[in-house]
mmCIF file of C-alpha atoms and ligand atoms in Angstrom:
data_model
loop_
_atom_site.group_PDB
_atom_site.id
_atom_site.type_symbol
_atom_site.label_atom_id
_atom_site.label_comp_id
_atom_site.label_asym_id
_atom_site.label_seq_id
_atom_site.Cartn_x
_atom_site.Cartn_y
_atom_site.Cartn_z
ATOM 1 C CA MET U 1 106.855 -213.633 41.251
ATOM 2 C CA VAL U 2 105.620 -211.641 38.296
ATOM 3 C CA LYS U 3 106.939 -208.072 38.353
ATOM 4 C CA LEU U 4 105.279 -204.871 37.211
ATOM 5 C CA CYS U 5 107.415 -202.491 35.179
ATOM 6 C CA VAL U 6 105.521 -199.298 34.498
ATOM 7 C CA ASN U 7 106.075 -197.619 31.152
ATOM 8 C CA ILE U 8 105.934 -193.865 31.863
ATOM 9 C CA ASP U 9 106.232 -192.594 28.261
ATOM 10 C CA HIS U 10 102.792 -191.040 28.298
ATOM 11 C CA ILE U 11 103.559 -188.843 31.274
ATOM 12 C CA ALA U 12 106.100 -187.274 28.911
ATOM 13 C CA THR U 13 103.518 -187.255 26.090
ATOM 14 C CA VAL U 14 101.344 -184.890 28.157
ATOM 15 C CA ARG U 15 104.320 -182.640 28.838
ATOM 16 C CA GLN U 16 105.443 -182.573 25.206
ATOM 17 C CA VAL U 17 101.981 -181.554 23.979
ATOM 18 C CA ARG U 18 102.753 -178.125 25.470
ATOM 19 C CA LEU U 19 106.552 -178.367 25.295
ATOM 20 C CA ALA U 20 106.324 -177.591 29.009
ATOM 21 C CA GLU U 21 108.177 -178.800 32.094
ATOM 22 C CA GLU U 22 105.313 -180.744 33.655
ATOM 23 C CA PRO U 23 104.306 -183.448 34.245
ATOM 24 C CA ASP U 24 107.787 -184.767 34.895
ATOM 25 C CA PRO U 25 108.371 -188.477 34.137
ATOM 26 C CA VAL U 26 111.058 -188.540 36.812
ATOM 27 C CA ALA U 27 108.476 -187.622 39.482
ATOM 28 C CA ALA U 28 106.164 -190.259 37.979
ATOM 29 C CA ALA U 29 108.888 -192.893 38.308
ATOM 30 C CA VAL U 30 109.288 -192.104 42.006
ATOM 31 C CA ILE U 31 105.523 -192.437 42.596
ATOM 32 C CA CYS U 32 105.413 -195.744 40.669
ATOM 33 C CA GLU U 33 108.274 -197.152 42.723
ATOM 34 C CA LEU U 34 106.699 -196.023 46.004
ATOM 35 C CA ALA U 35 103.471 -197.721 44.924
ATOM 36 C CA GLY U 36 105.326 -200.996 44.427
ATOM 37 C CA ALA U 37 106.421 -201.049 40.775
ATOM 38 C CA GLU U 38 109.460 -203.271 40.358
ATOM 39 C CA GLY U 39 110.751 -201.465 37.306
ATOM 40 C CA ILE U 40 110.456 -198.335 35.169
ATOM 41 C CA THR U 41 110.319 -198.599 31.399
ATOM 42 C CA VAL U 42 110.787 -195.818 28.852
ATOM 43 C CA HIS U 43 111.039 -195.745 25.079
ATOM 44 C CA LEU U 44 113.477 -193.170 23.713
ATOM 45 C CA ARG U 45 112.032 -192.799 20.229
ATOM 46 C CA GLU U 46 114.063 -191.506 17.321
ATOM 47 C CA ASP U 47 111.550 -188.669 16.879
ATOM 48 C CA ARG U 48 111.630 -187.896 20.655
ATOM 49 C CA ARG U 49 107.859 -187.611 20.716
ATOM 50 C CA HIS U 50 107.680 -188.247 24.466
ATOM 51 C CA ILE U 51 110.770 -189.225 26.492
ATOM 52 C CA GLN U 52 113.717 -186.846 25.956
ATOM 53 C CA ASP U 53 117.412 -187.637 26.350
ATOM 54 C CA ARG U 54 117.596 -185.652 29.592
ATOM 55 C CA ASP U 55 114.753 -187.707 31.104
ATOM 56 C CA LEU U 56 116.719 -190.853 30.472
ATOM 57 C CA TYR U 57 119.914 -189.529 32.063
ATOM 58 C CA VAL U 58 118.035 -188.266 35.150
ATOM 59 C CA LEU U 59 116.056 -191.537 35.414
ATOM 60 C CA LYS U 60 119.286 -193.486 35.372
ATOM 61 C CA LYS U 61 120.375 -191.511 38.454
ATOM 62 C CA THR U 62 117.035 -191.676 40.284
ATOM 63 C CA VAL U 63 115.378 -195.036 39.541
ATOM 64 C CA LYS U 64 115.999 -197.389 42.443
ATOM 65 C CA THR U 65 114.424 -200.556 41.022
ATOM 66 C CA LYS U 66 115.299 -201.332 37.423
ATOM 67 C CA LEU U 67 115.446 -199.095 34.356
ATOM 68 C CA ASN U 68 114.421 -200.743 31.101
ATOM 69 C CA LEU U 69 115.081 -198.755 27.922
ATOM 70 C CA GLU U 70 113.004 -199.683 24.888
ATOM 71 C CA MET U 71 114.734 -198.633 21.709
ATOM 72 C CA ALA U 72 115.158 -199.047 17.992
ATOM 73 C CA LEU U 73 118.192 -200.743 16.517
ATOM 74 C CA THR U 74 119.995 -197.598 15.297
ATOM 75 C CA ASN U 75 123.573 -196.449 15.916
ATOM 76 C CA GLU U 76 122.448 -193.200 17.540
ATOM 77 C CA ILE U 77 120.214 -194.836 20.126
ATOM 78 C CA VAL U 78 122.556 -197.773 20.790
ATOM 79 C CA ASN U 79 125.330 -195.251 21.530
ATOM 80 C CA ILE U 80 123.056 -193.403 23.963
ATOM 81 C CA ALA U 81 122.259 -196.712 25.702
ATOM 82 C CA LEU U 82 125.968 -197.522 25.981
ATOM 83 C CA ASP U 83 126.506 -194.119 27.597
ATOM 84 C CA VAL U 84 123.497 -194.190 29.967
ATOM 85 C CA LYS U 85 123.870 -197.875 30.890
ATOM 86 C CA PRO U 86 120.272 -198.721 31.859
ATOM 87 C CA ASP U 87 119.791 -202.062 33.619
ATOM 88 C CA MET U 88 118.058 -203.509 30.587
ATOM 89 C CA VAL U 89 117.605 -202.624 26.943
ATOM 90 C CA THR U 90 114.635 -203.935 24.963
ATOM 91 C CA PHE U 91 114.975 -203.738 21.197
ATOM 92 C CA VAL U 92 111.713 -202.846 19.478
ATOM 93 C CA PRO U 93 110.838 -202.064 15.856
ATOM 94 C CA GLU U 94 110.060 -198.417 15.245
ATOM 95 C CA LYS U 95 108.168 -196.631 12.511
ATOM 96 C CA ARG U 96 107.808 -192.865 12.406
ATOM 97 C CA LYS U 97 104.121 -192.828 11.585
ATOM 98 C CA GLU U 98 102.883 -195.484 14.032
ATOM 99 C CA LEU U 99 100.843 -194.469 17.091
ATOM 100 C CA THR U 100 102.555 -197.166 19.156
ATOM 101 C CA THR U 101 104.903 -200.118 18.530
ATOM 102 C CA GLU U 102 102.920 -202.130 15.997
ATOM 103 C CA GLY U 103 104.529 -205.551 15.744
ATOM 104 C CA GLY U 104 107.434 -207.506 17.121
ATOM 105 C CA LEU U 105 110.991 -206.989 15.979
ATOM 106 C CA ASN U 106 112.025 -209.235 13.089
ATOM 107 C CA VAL U 107 115.167 -210.627 14.706
ATOM 108 C CA ILE U 108 115.795 -212.915 11.724
ATOM 109 C CA ALA U 109 115.984 -210.015 9.248
ATOM 110 C CA ASN U 110 118.102 -207.941 11.668
ATOM 111 C CA LYS U 111 120.404 -210.741 12.802
ATOM 112 C CA THR U 112 123.767 -209.222 11.858
ATOM 113 C CA ALA U 113 123.111 -205.756 13.281
ATOM 114 C CA LEU U 114 121.568 -207.242 16.433
ATOM 115 C CA LYS U 115 124.525 -209.522 17.038
ATOM 116 C CA LYS U 116 126.911 -206.549 17.016
ATOM 117 C CA ALA U 117 124.680 -204.380 19.196
ATOM 118 C CA ILE U 118 124.028 -207.162 21.742
ATOM 119 C CA LYS U 119 127.762 -207.797 22.093
ATOM 120 C CA LYS U 120 128.463 -204.092 22.732
ATOM 121 C CA LEU U 121 125.657 -203.874 25.324
ATOM 122 C CA HIS U 122 126.731 -207.098 27.053
ATOM 123 C CA ASP U 123 130.300 -205.791 27.230
ATOM 124 C CA LYS U 124 128.934 -202.893 29.324
ATOM 125 C CA GLY U 125 126.968 -205.275 31.565
ATOM 126 C CA ILE U 126 123.567 -204.311 30.121
ATOM 127 C CA ILE U 127 120.885 -207.023 29.967
ATOM 128 C CA VAL U 128 119.288 -207.370 26.513
ATOM 129 C CA SER U 129 115.696 -208.253 25.718
ATOM 130 C CA LEU U 130 114.107 -208.622 22.269
ATOM 131 C CA PHE U 131 110.468 -207.658 21.739
ATOM 132 C CA ILE U 132 109.095 -210.315 19.400
ATOM 133 C CA ASP U 133 105.849 -211.819 18.206
ATOM 134 C CA PRO U 134 105.020 -215.285 19.627
ATOM 135 C CA ASP U 135 106.792 -217.073 16.780
ATOM 136 C CA ILE U 136 109.039 -220.108 17.186
ATOM 137 C CA ASP U 137 111.598 -219.032 14.541
ATOM 138 C CA GLN U 138 111.987 -215.616 16.172
ATOM 139 C CA ILE U 139 112.517 -217.346 19.534
ATOM 140 C CA HIS U 140 115.194 -219.673 18.134
ATOM 141 C CA VAL U 141 117.121 -216.828 16.551
ATOM 142 C CA SER U 142 116.849 -214.800 19.786
ATOM 143 C CA ARG U 143 118.599 -217.672 21.525
ATOM 144 C CA VAL U 144 121.284 -217.896 18.832
ATOM 145 C CA LEU U 145 121.847 -214.152 19.254
ATOM 146 C CA LYS U 146 122.420 -214.703 22.989
ATOM 147 C CA ALA U 147 119.677 -212.354 24.098
ATOM 148 C CA ASP U 148 118.975 -212.644 27.817
ATOM 149 C CA TYR U 149 115.220 -212.170 27.592
ATOM 150 C CA VAL U 150 112.508 -212.048 25.016
ATOM 151 C CA GLU U 151 109.433 -209.916 25.575
ATOM 152 C CA LEU U 152 106.400 -211.443 23.904
ATOM 153 C CA HIS U 153 104.189 -208.917 22.123
ATOM 154 C CA THR U 154 100.724 -209.237 23.666
ATOM 155 C CA GLY U 155 99.137 -206.631 21.386
ATOM 156 C CA LYS U 156 97.135 -209.025 19.204
ATOM 157 C CA TYR U 157 95.735 -210.757 22.291
ATOM 158 C CA ALA U 158 94.896 -207.415 23.906
ATOM 159 C CA ASP U 159 93.255 -206.014 20.770
ATOM 160 C CA SER U 160 91.161 -209.125 20.027
ATOM 161 C CA LYS U 161 87.609 -208.154 19.234
ATOM 162 C CA ASN U 162 85.972 -211.410 20.354
ATOM 163 C CA GLU U 163 86.570 -214.281 22.766
ATOM 164 C CA LYS U 164 87.493 -216.760 20.052
ATOM 165 C CA THR U 165 90.390 -214.703 18.694
ATOM 166 C CA LYS U 166 91.414 -213.766 22.201
ATOM 167 C CA ASP U 167 91.629 -217.443 23.220
ATOM 168 C CA ARG U 168 93.572 -218.239 20.051
ATOM 169 C CA GLU U 169 96.064 -215.405 20.670
ATOM 170 C CA LEU U 170 96.413 -216.416 24.331
ATOM 171 C CA ALA U 171 97.157 -220.011 23.314
ATOM 172 C CA LYS U 172 99.882 -218.742 20.945
ATOM 173 C CA LEU U 173 101.440 -216.720 23.783
ATOM 174 C CA GLN U 174 101.290 -219.672 26.192
ATOM 175 C CA LYS U 175 102.935 -221.960 23.653
ATOM 176 C CA ALA U 176 105.587 -219.378 22.780
ATOM 177 C CA GLY U 177 106.192 -218.760 26.496
ATOM 178 C CA SER U 178 106.966 -222.409 27.032
ATOM 179 C CA SER U 179 109.315 -222.429 23.988
ATOM 180 C CA VAL U 180 111.132 -219.382 25.375
ATOM 181 C CA ILE U 181 111.737 -221.124 28.702
ATOM 182 C CA LYS U 182 112.771 -224.387 26.972
ATOM 183 C CA ALA U 183 115.252 -222.403 24.857
ATOM 184 C CA GLY U 184 116.892 -221.216 28.092
ATOM 185 C CA LEU U 185 115.788 -217.618 27.592
ATOM 186 C CA ARG U 186 114.000 -215.517 30.201
ATOM 187 C CA LEU U 187 110.492 -214.295 29.561
ATOM 188 C CA ASN U 188 108.822 -210.885 29.690
ATOM 189 C CA ALA U 189 105.564 -209.747 28.080
ATOM 190 C CA GLY U 190 103.756 -206.560 27.269
ATOM 191 C CA HIS U 191 101.742 -204.251 25.057
ATOM 192 C CA GLY U 192 98.092 -203.370 25.357
ATOM 193 C CA LEU U 193 97.739 -205.000 28.777
ATOM 194 C CA ASP U 194 95.069 -203.494 31.000
ATOM 195 C CA TYR U 195 93.062 -204.150 34.157
ATOM 196 C CA ARG U 196 90.714 -206.546 32.367
ATOM 197 C CA ASN U 197 93.101 -208.642 30.296
ATOM 198 C CA VAL U 198 96.281 -208.885 32.405
ATOM 199 C CA ILE U 199 95.542 -211.948 34.575
ATOM 200 C CA PRO U 200 95.891 -214.689 31.897
ATOM 201 C CA ILE U 201 99.206 -213.141 30.788
ATOM 202 C CA ALA U 202 100.493 -212.857 34.354
ATOM 203 C CA SER U 203 99.622 -216.564 34.689
ATOM 204 C CA ILE U 204 101.874 -217.756 31.842
ATOM 205 C CA PRO U 205 104.473 -220.044 33.483
ATOM 206 C CA GLY U 206 107.908 -218.453 33.710
ATOM 207 C CA VAL U 207 106.870 -214.894 32.899
ATOM 208 C CA GLU U 208 108.938 -212.370 34.869
ATOM 209 C CA ASP U 209 108.299 -208.719 33.924
ATOM 210 C CA LEU U 210 105.103 -207.250 32.544
ATOM 211 C CA ASN U 211 105.705 -203.896 30.845
ATOM 212 C CA ILE U 212 102.508 -201.897 31.111
ATOM 213 C CA GLY U 213 102.055 -198.245 30.217
ATOM 214 C CA TYR U 214 98.985 -196.811 28.580
ATOM 215 C CA SER U 215 96.277 -198.392 30.730
ATOM 216 C CA ILE U 216 97.983 -197.373 33.974
ATOM 217 C CA ILE U 217 98.592 -193.782 32.908
ATOM 218 C CA ALA U 218 95.027 -193.506 31.540
ATOM 219 C CA ARG U 219 93.579 -194.735 34.842
ATOM 220 C CA ALA U 220 95.912 -192.449 36.777
ATOM 221 C CA VAL U 221 94.186 -189.432 35.201
ATOM 222 C CA PHE U 222 91.094 -190.344 37.223
ATOM 223 C CA VAL U 223 92.326 -192.165 40.318
ATOM 224 C CA GLY U 224 95.911 -190.930 40.654
ATOM 225 C CA LEU U 225 99.132 -192.705 39.710
ATOM 226 C CA ASP U 226 99.752 -194.285 43.110
ATOM 227 C CA LYS U 227 96.337 -195.974 43.154
ATOM 228 C CA ALA U 228 96.525 -196.977 39.473
ATOM 229 C CA VAL U 229 99.861 -198.747 40.069
ATOM 230 C CA ARG U 230 98.680 -200.433 43.271
ATOM 231 C CA GLU U 231 95.537 -201.735 41.550
ATOM 232 C CA MET U 232 97.580 -203.246 38.722
ATOM 233 C CA LYS U 233 100.039 -204.741 41.200
ATOM 234 C CA ARG U 234 97.207 -206.395 43.077
ATOM 235 C CA LEU U 235 95.908 -207.975 39.866
ATOM 236 C CA ILE U 236 99.198 -209.428 38.698
HETATM 237 N N1 PXP P 301 106.408 -203.361 25.773
HETATM 238 C C1 PXP P 301 106.956 -202.764 24.689
HETATM 239 C C2 PXP P 301 108.133 -203.412 24.051
HETATM 240 C C3 PXP P 301 106.425 -201.558 24.177
HETATM 241 O O1 PXP P 301 106.983 -201.010 23.080
HETATM 242 C C4 PXP P 301 105.348 -200.955 24.844
HETATM 243 C C5 PXP P 301 104.823 -199.640 24.362
HETATM 244 O O2 PXP P 301 105.792 -198.673 24.498
HETATM 245 C C6 PXP P 301 104.836 -201.593 25.982
HETATM 246 C C7 PXP P 301 105.357 -202.806 26.408
HETATM 247 C C8 PXP P 301 103.699 -201.013 26.769
HETATM 248 O O3 PXP P 301 102.534 -200.999 26.000
HETATM 249 P P1 PXP P 301 101.236 -200.269 26.555
HETATM 250 O O4 PXP P 301 101.549 -198.807 26.645
HETATM 251 O O5 PXP P 301 100.196 -200.588 25.538
HETATM 252 O O6 PXP P 301 100.949 -200.848 27.914
#
């Protein structure tokens, strides 16, 4: 069964625009879970543009399903993860100026630092996922690094401007998905998924968690968060 993990970063984005107390991502997490989400995902960015440290600590105490922390490979954030102990950590690349995570993590270039961080997280019982592009070399190194999961970056597929590129990007994801499973890794996917493009990704054999944020929160502005989550659940 494919699971929906709702990324609630942009609830915090709205709050941070006014440096106010509302809307509270913790309340959002409760609504998502009541609507059937199987996980809650947040990205604690180095610049703290949306989720704050306190959110993460409170979410750890309140989330009943599964808490997945997306994070950059830096000592500061790894130490926070070791302290909070979310159920899962997903390493992502991070650039200060980007609007959202732009590409997959280059696990080959970051092999040594990742190996150390993965060991520390595993020692605390935290599951580790690596957010990568659908690339066979990145998959092989993820296996060597003993990651538990890889999350395939669906951004290029989601942003395709025409059917031909979309089909090509989908084929790459399907092929990479099968390599991930053959390598003995577990498979997640996400980025840019919405109500129109999610079904082919949810149909990739072996895919477990779909991490979806922006489209759900955007729809929630009009139809409410409960309904937005239920509609996505029904699709996947
Ligand atoms: N997966 C990862 C690793 C991400 O970094 C993000 C964005 O924070 C998402 C999924 C969700 O992307 P979107 O907000 O476009 O649904």
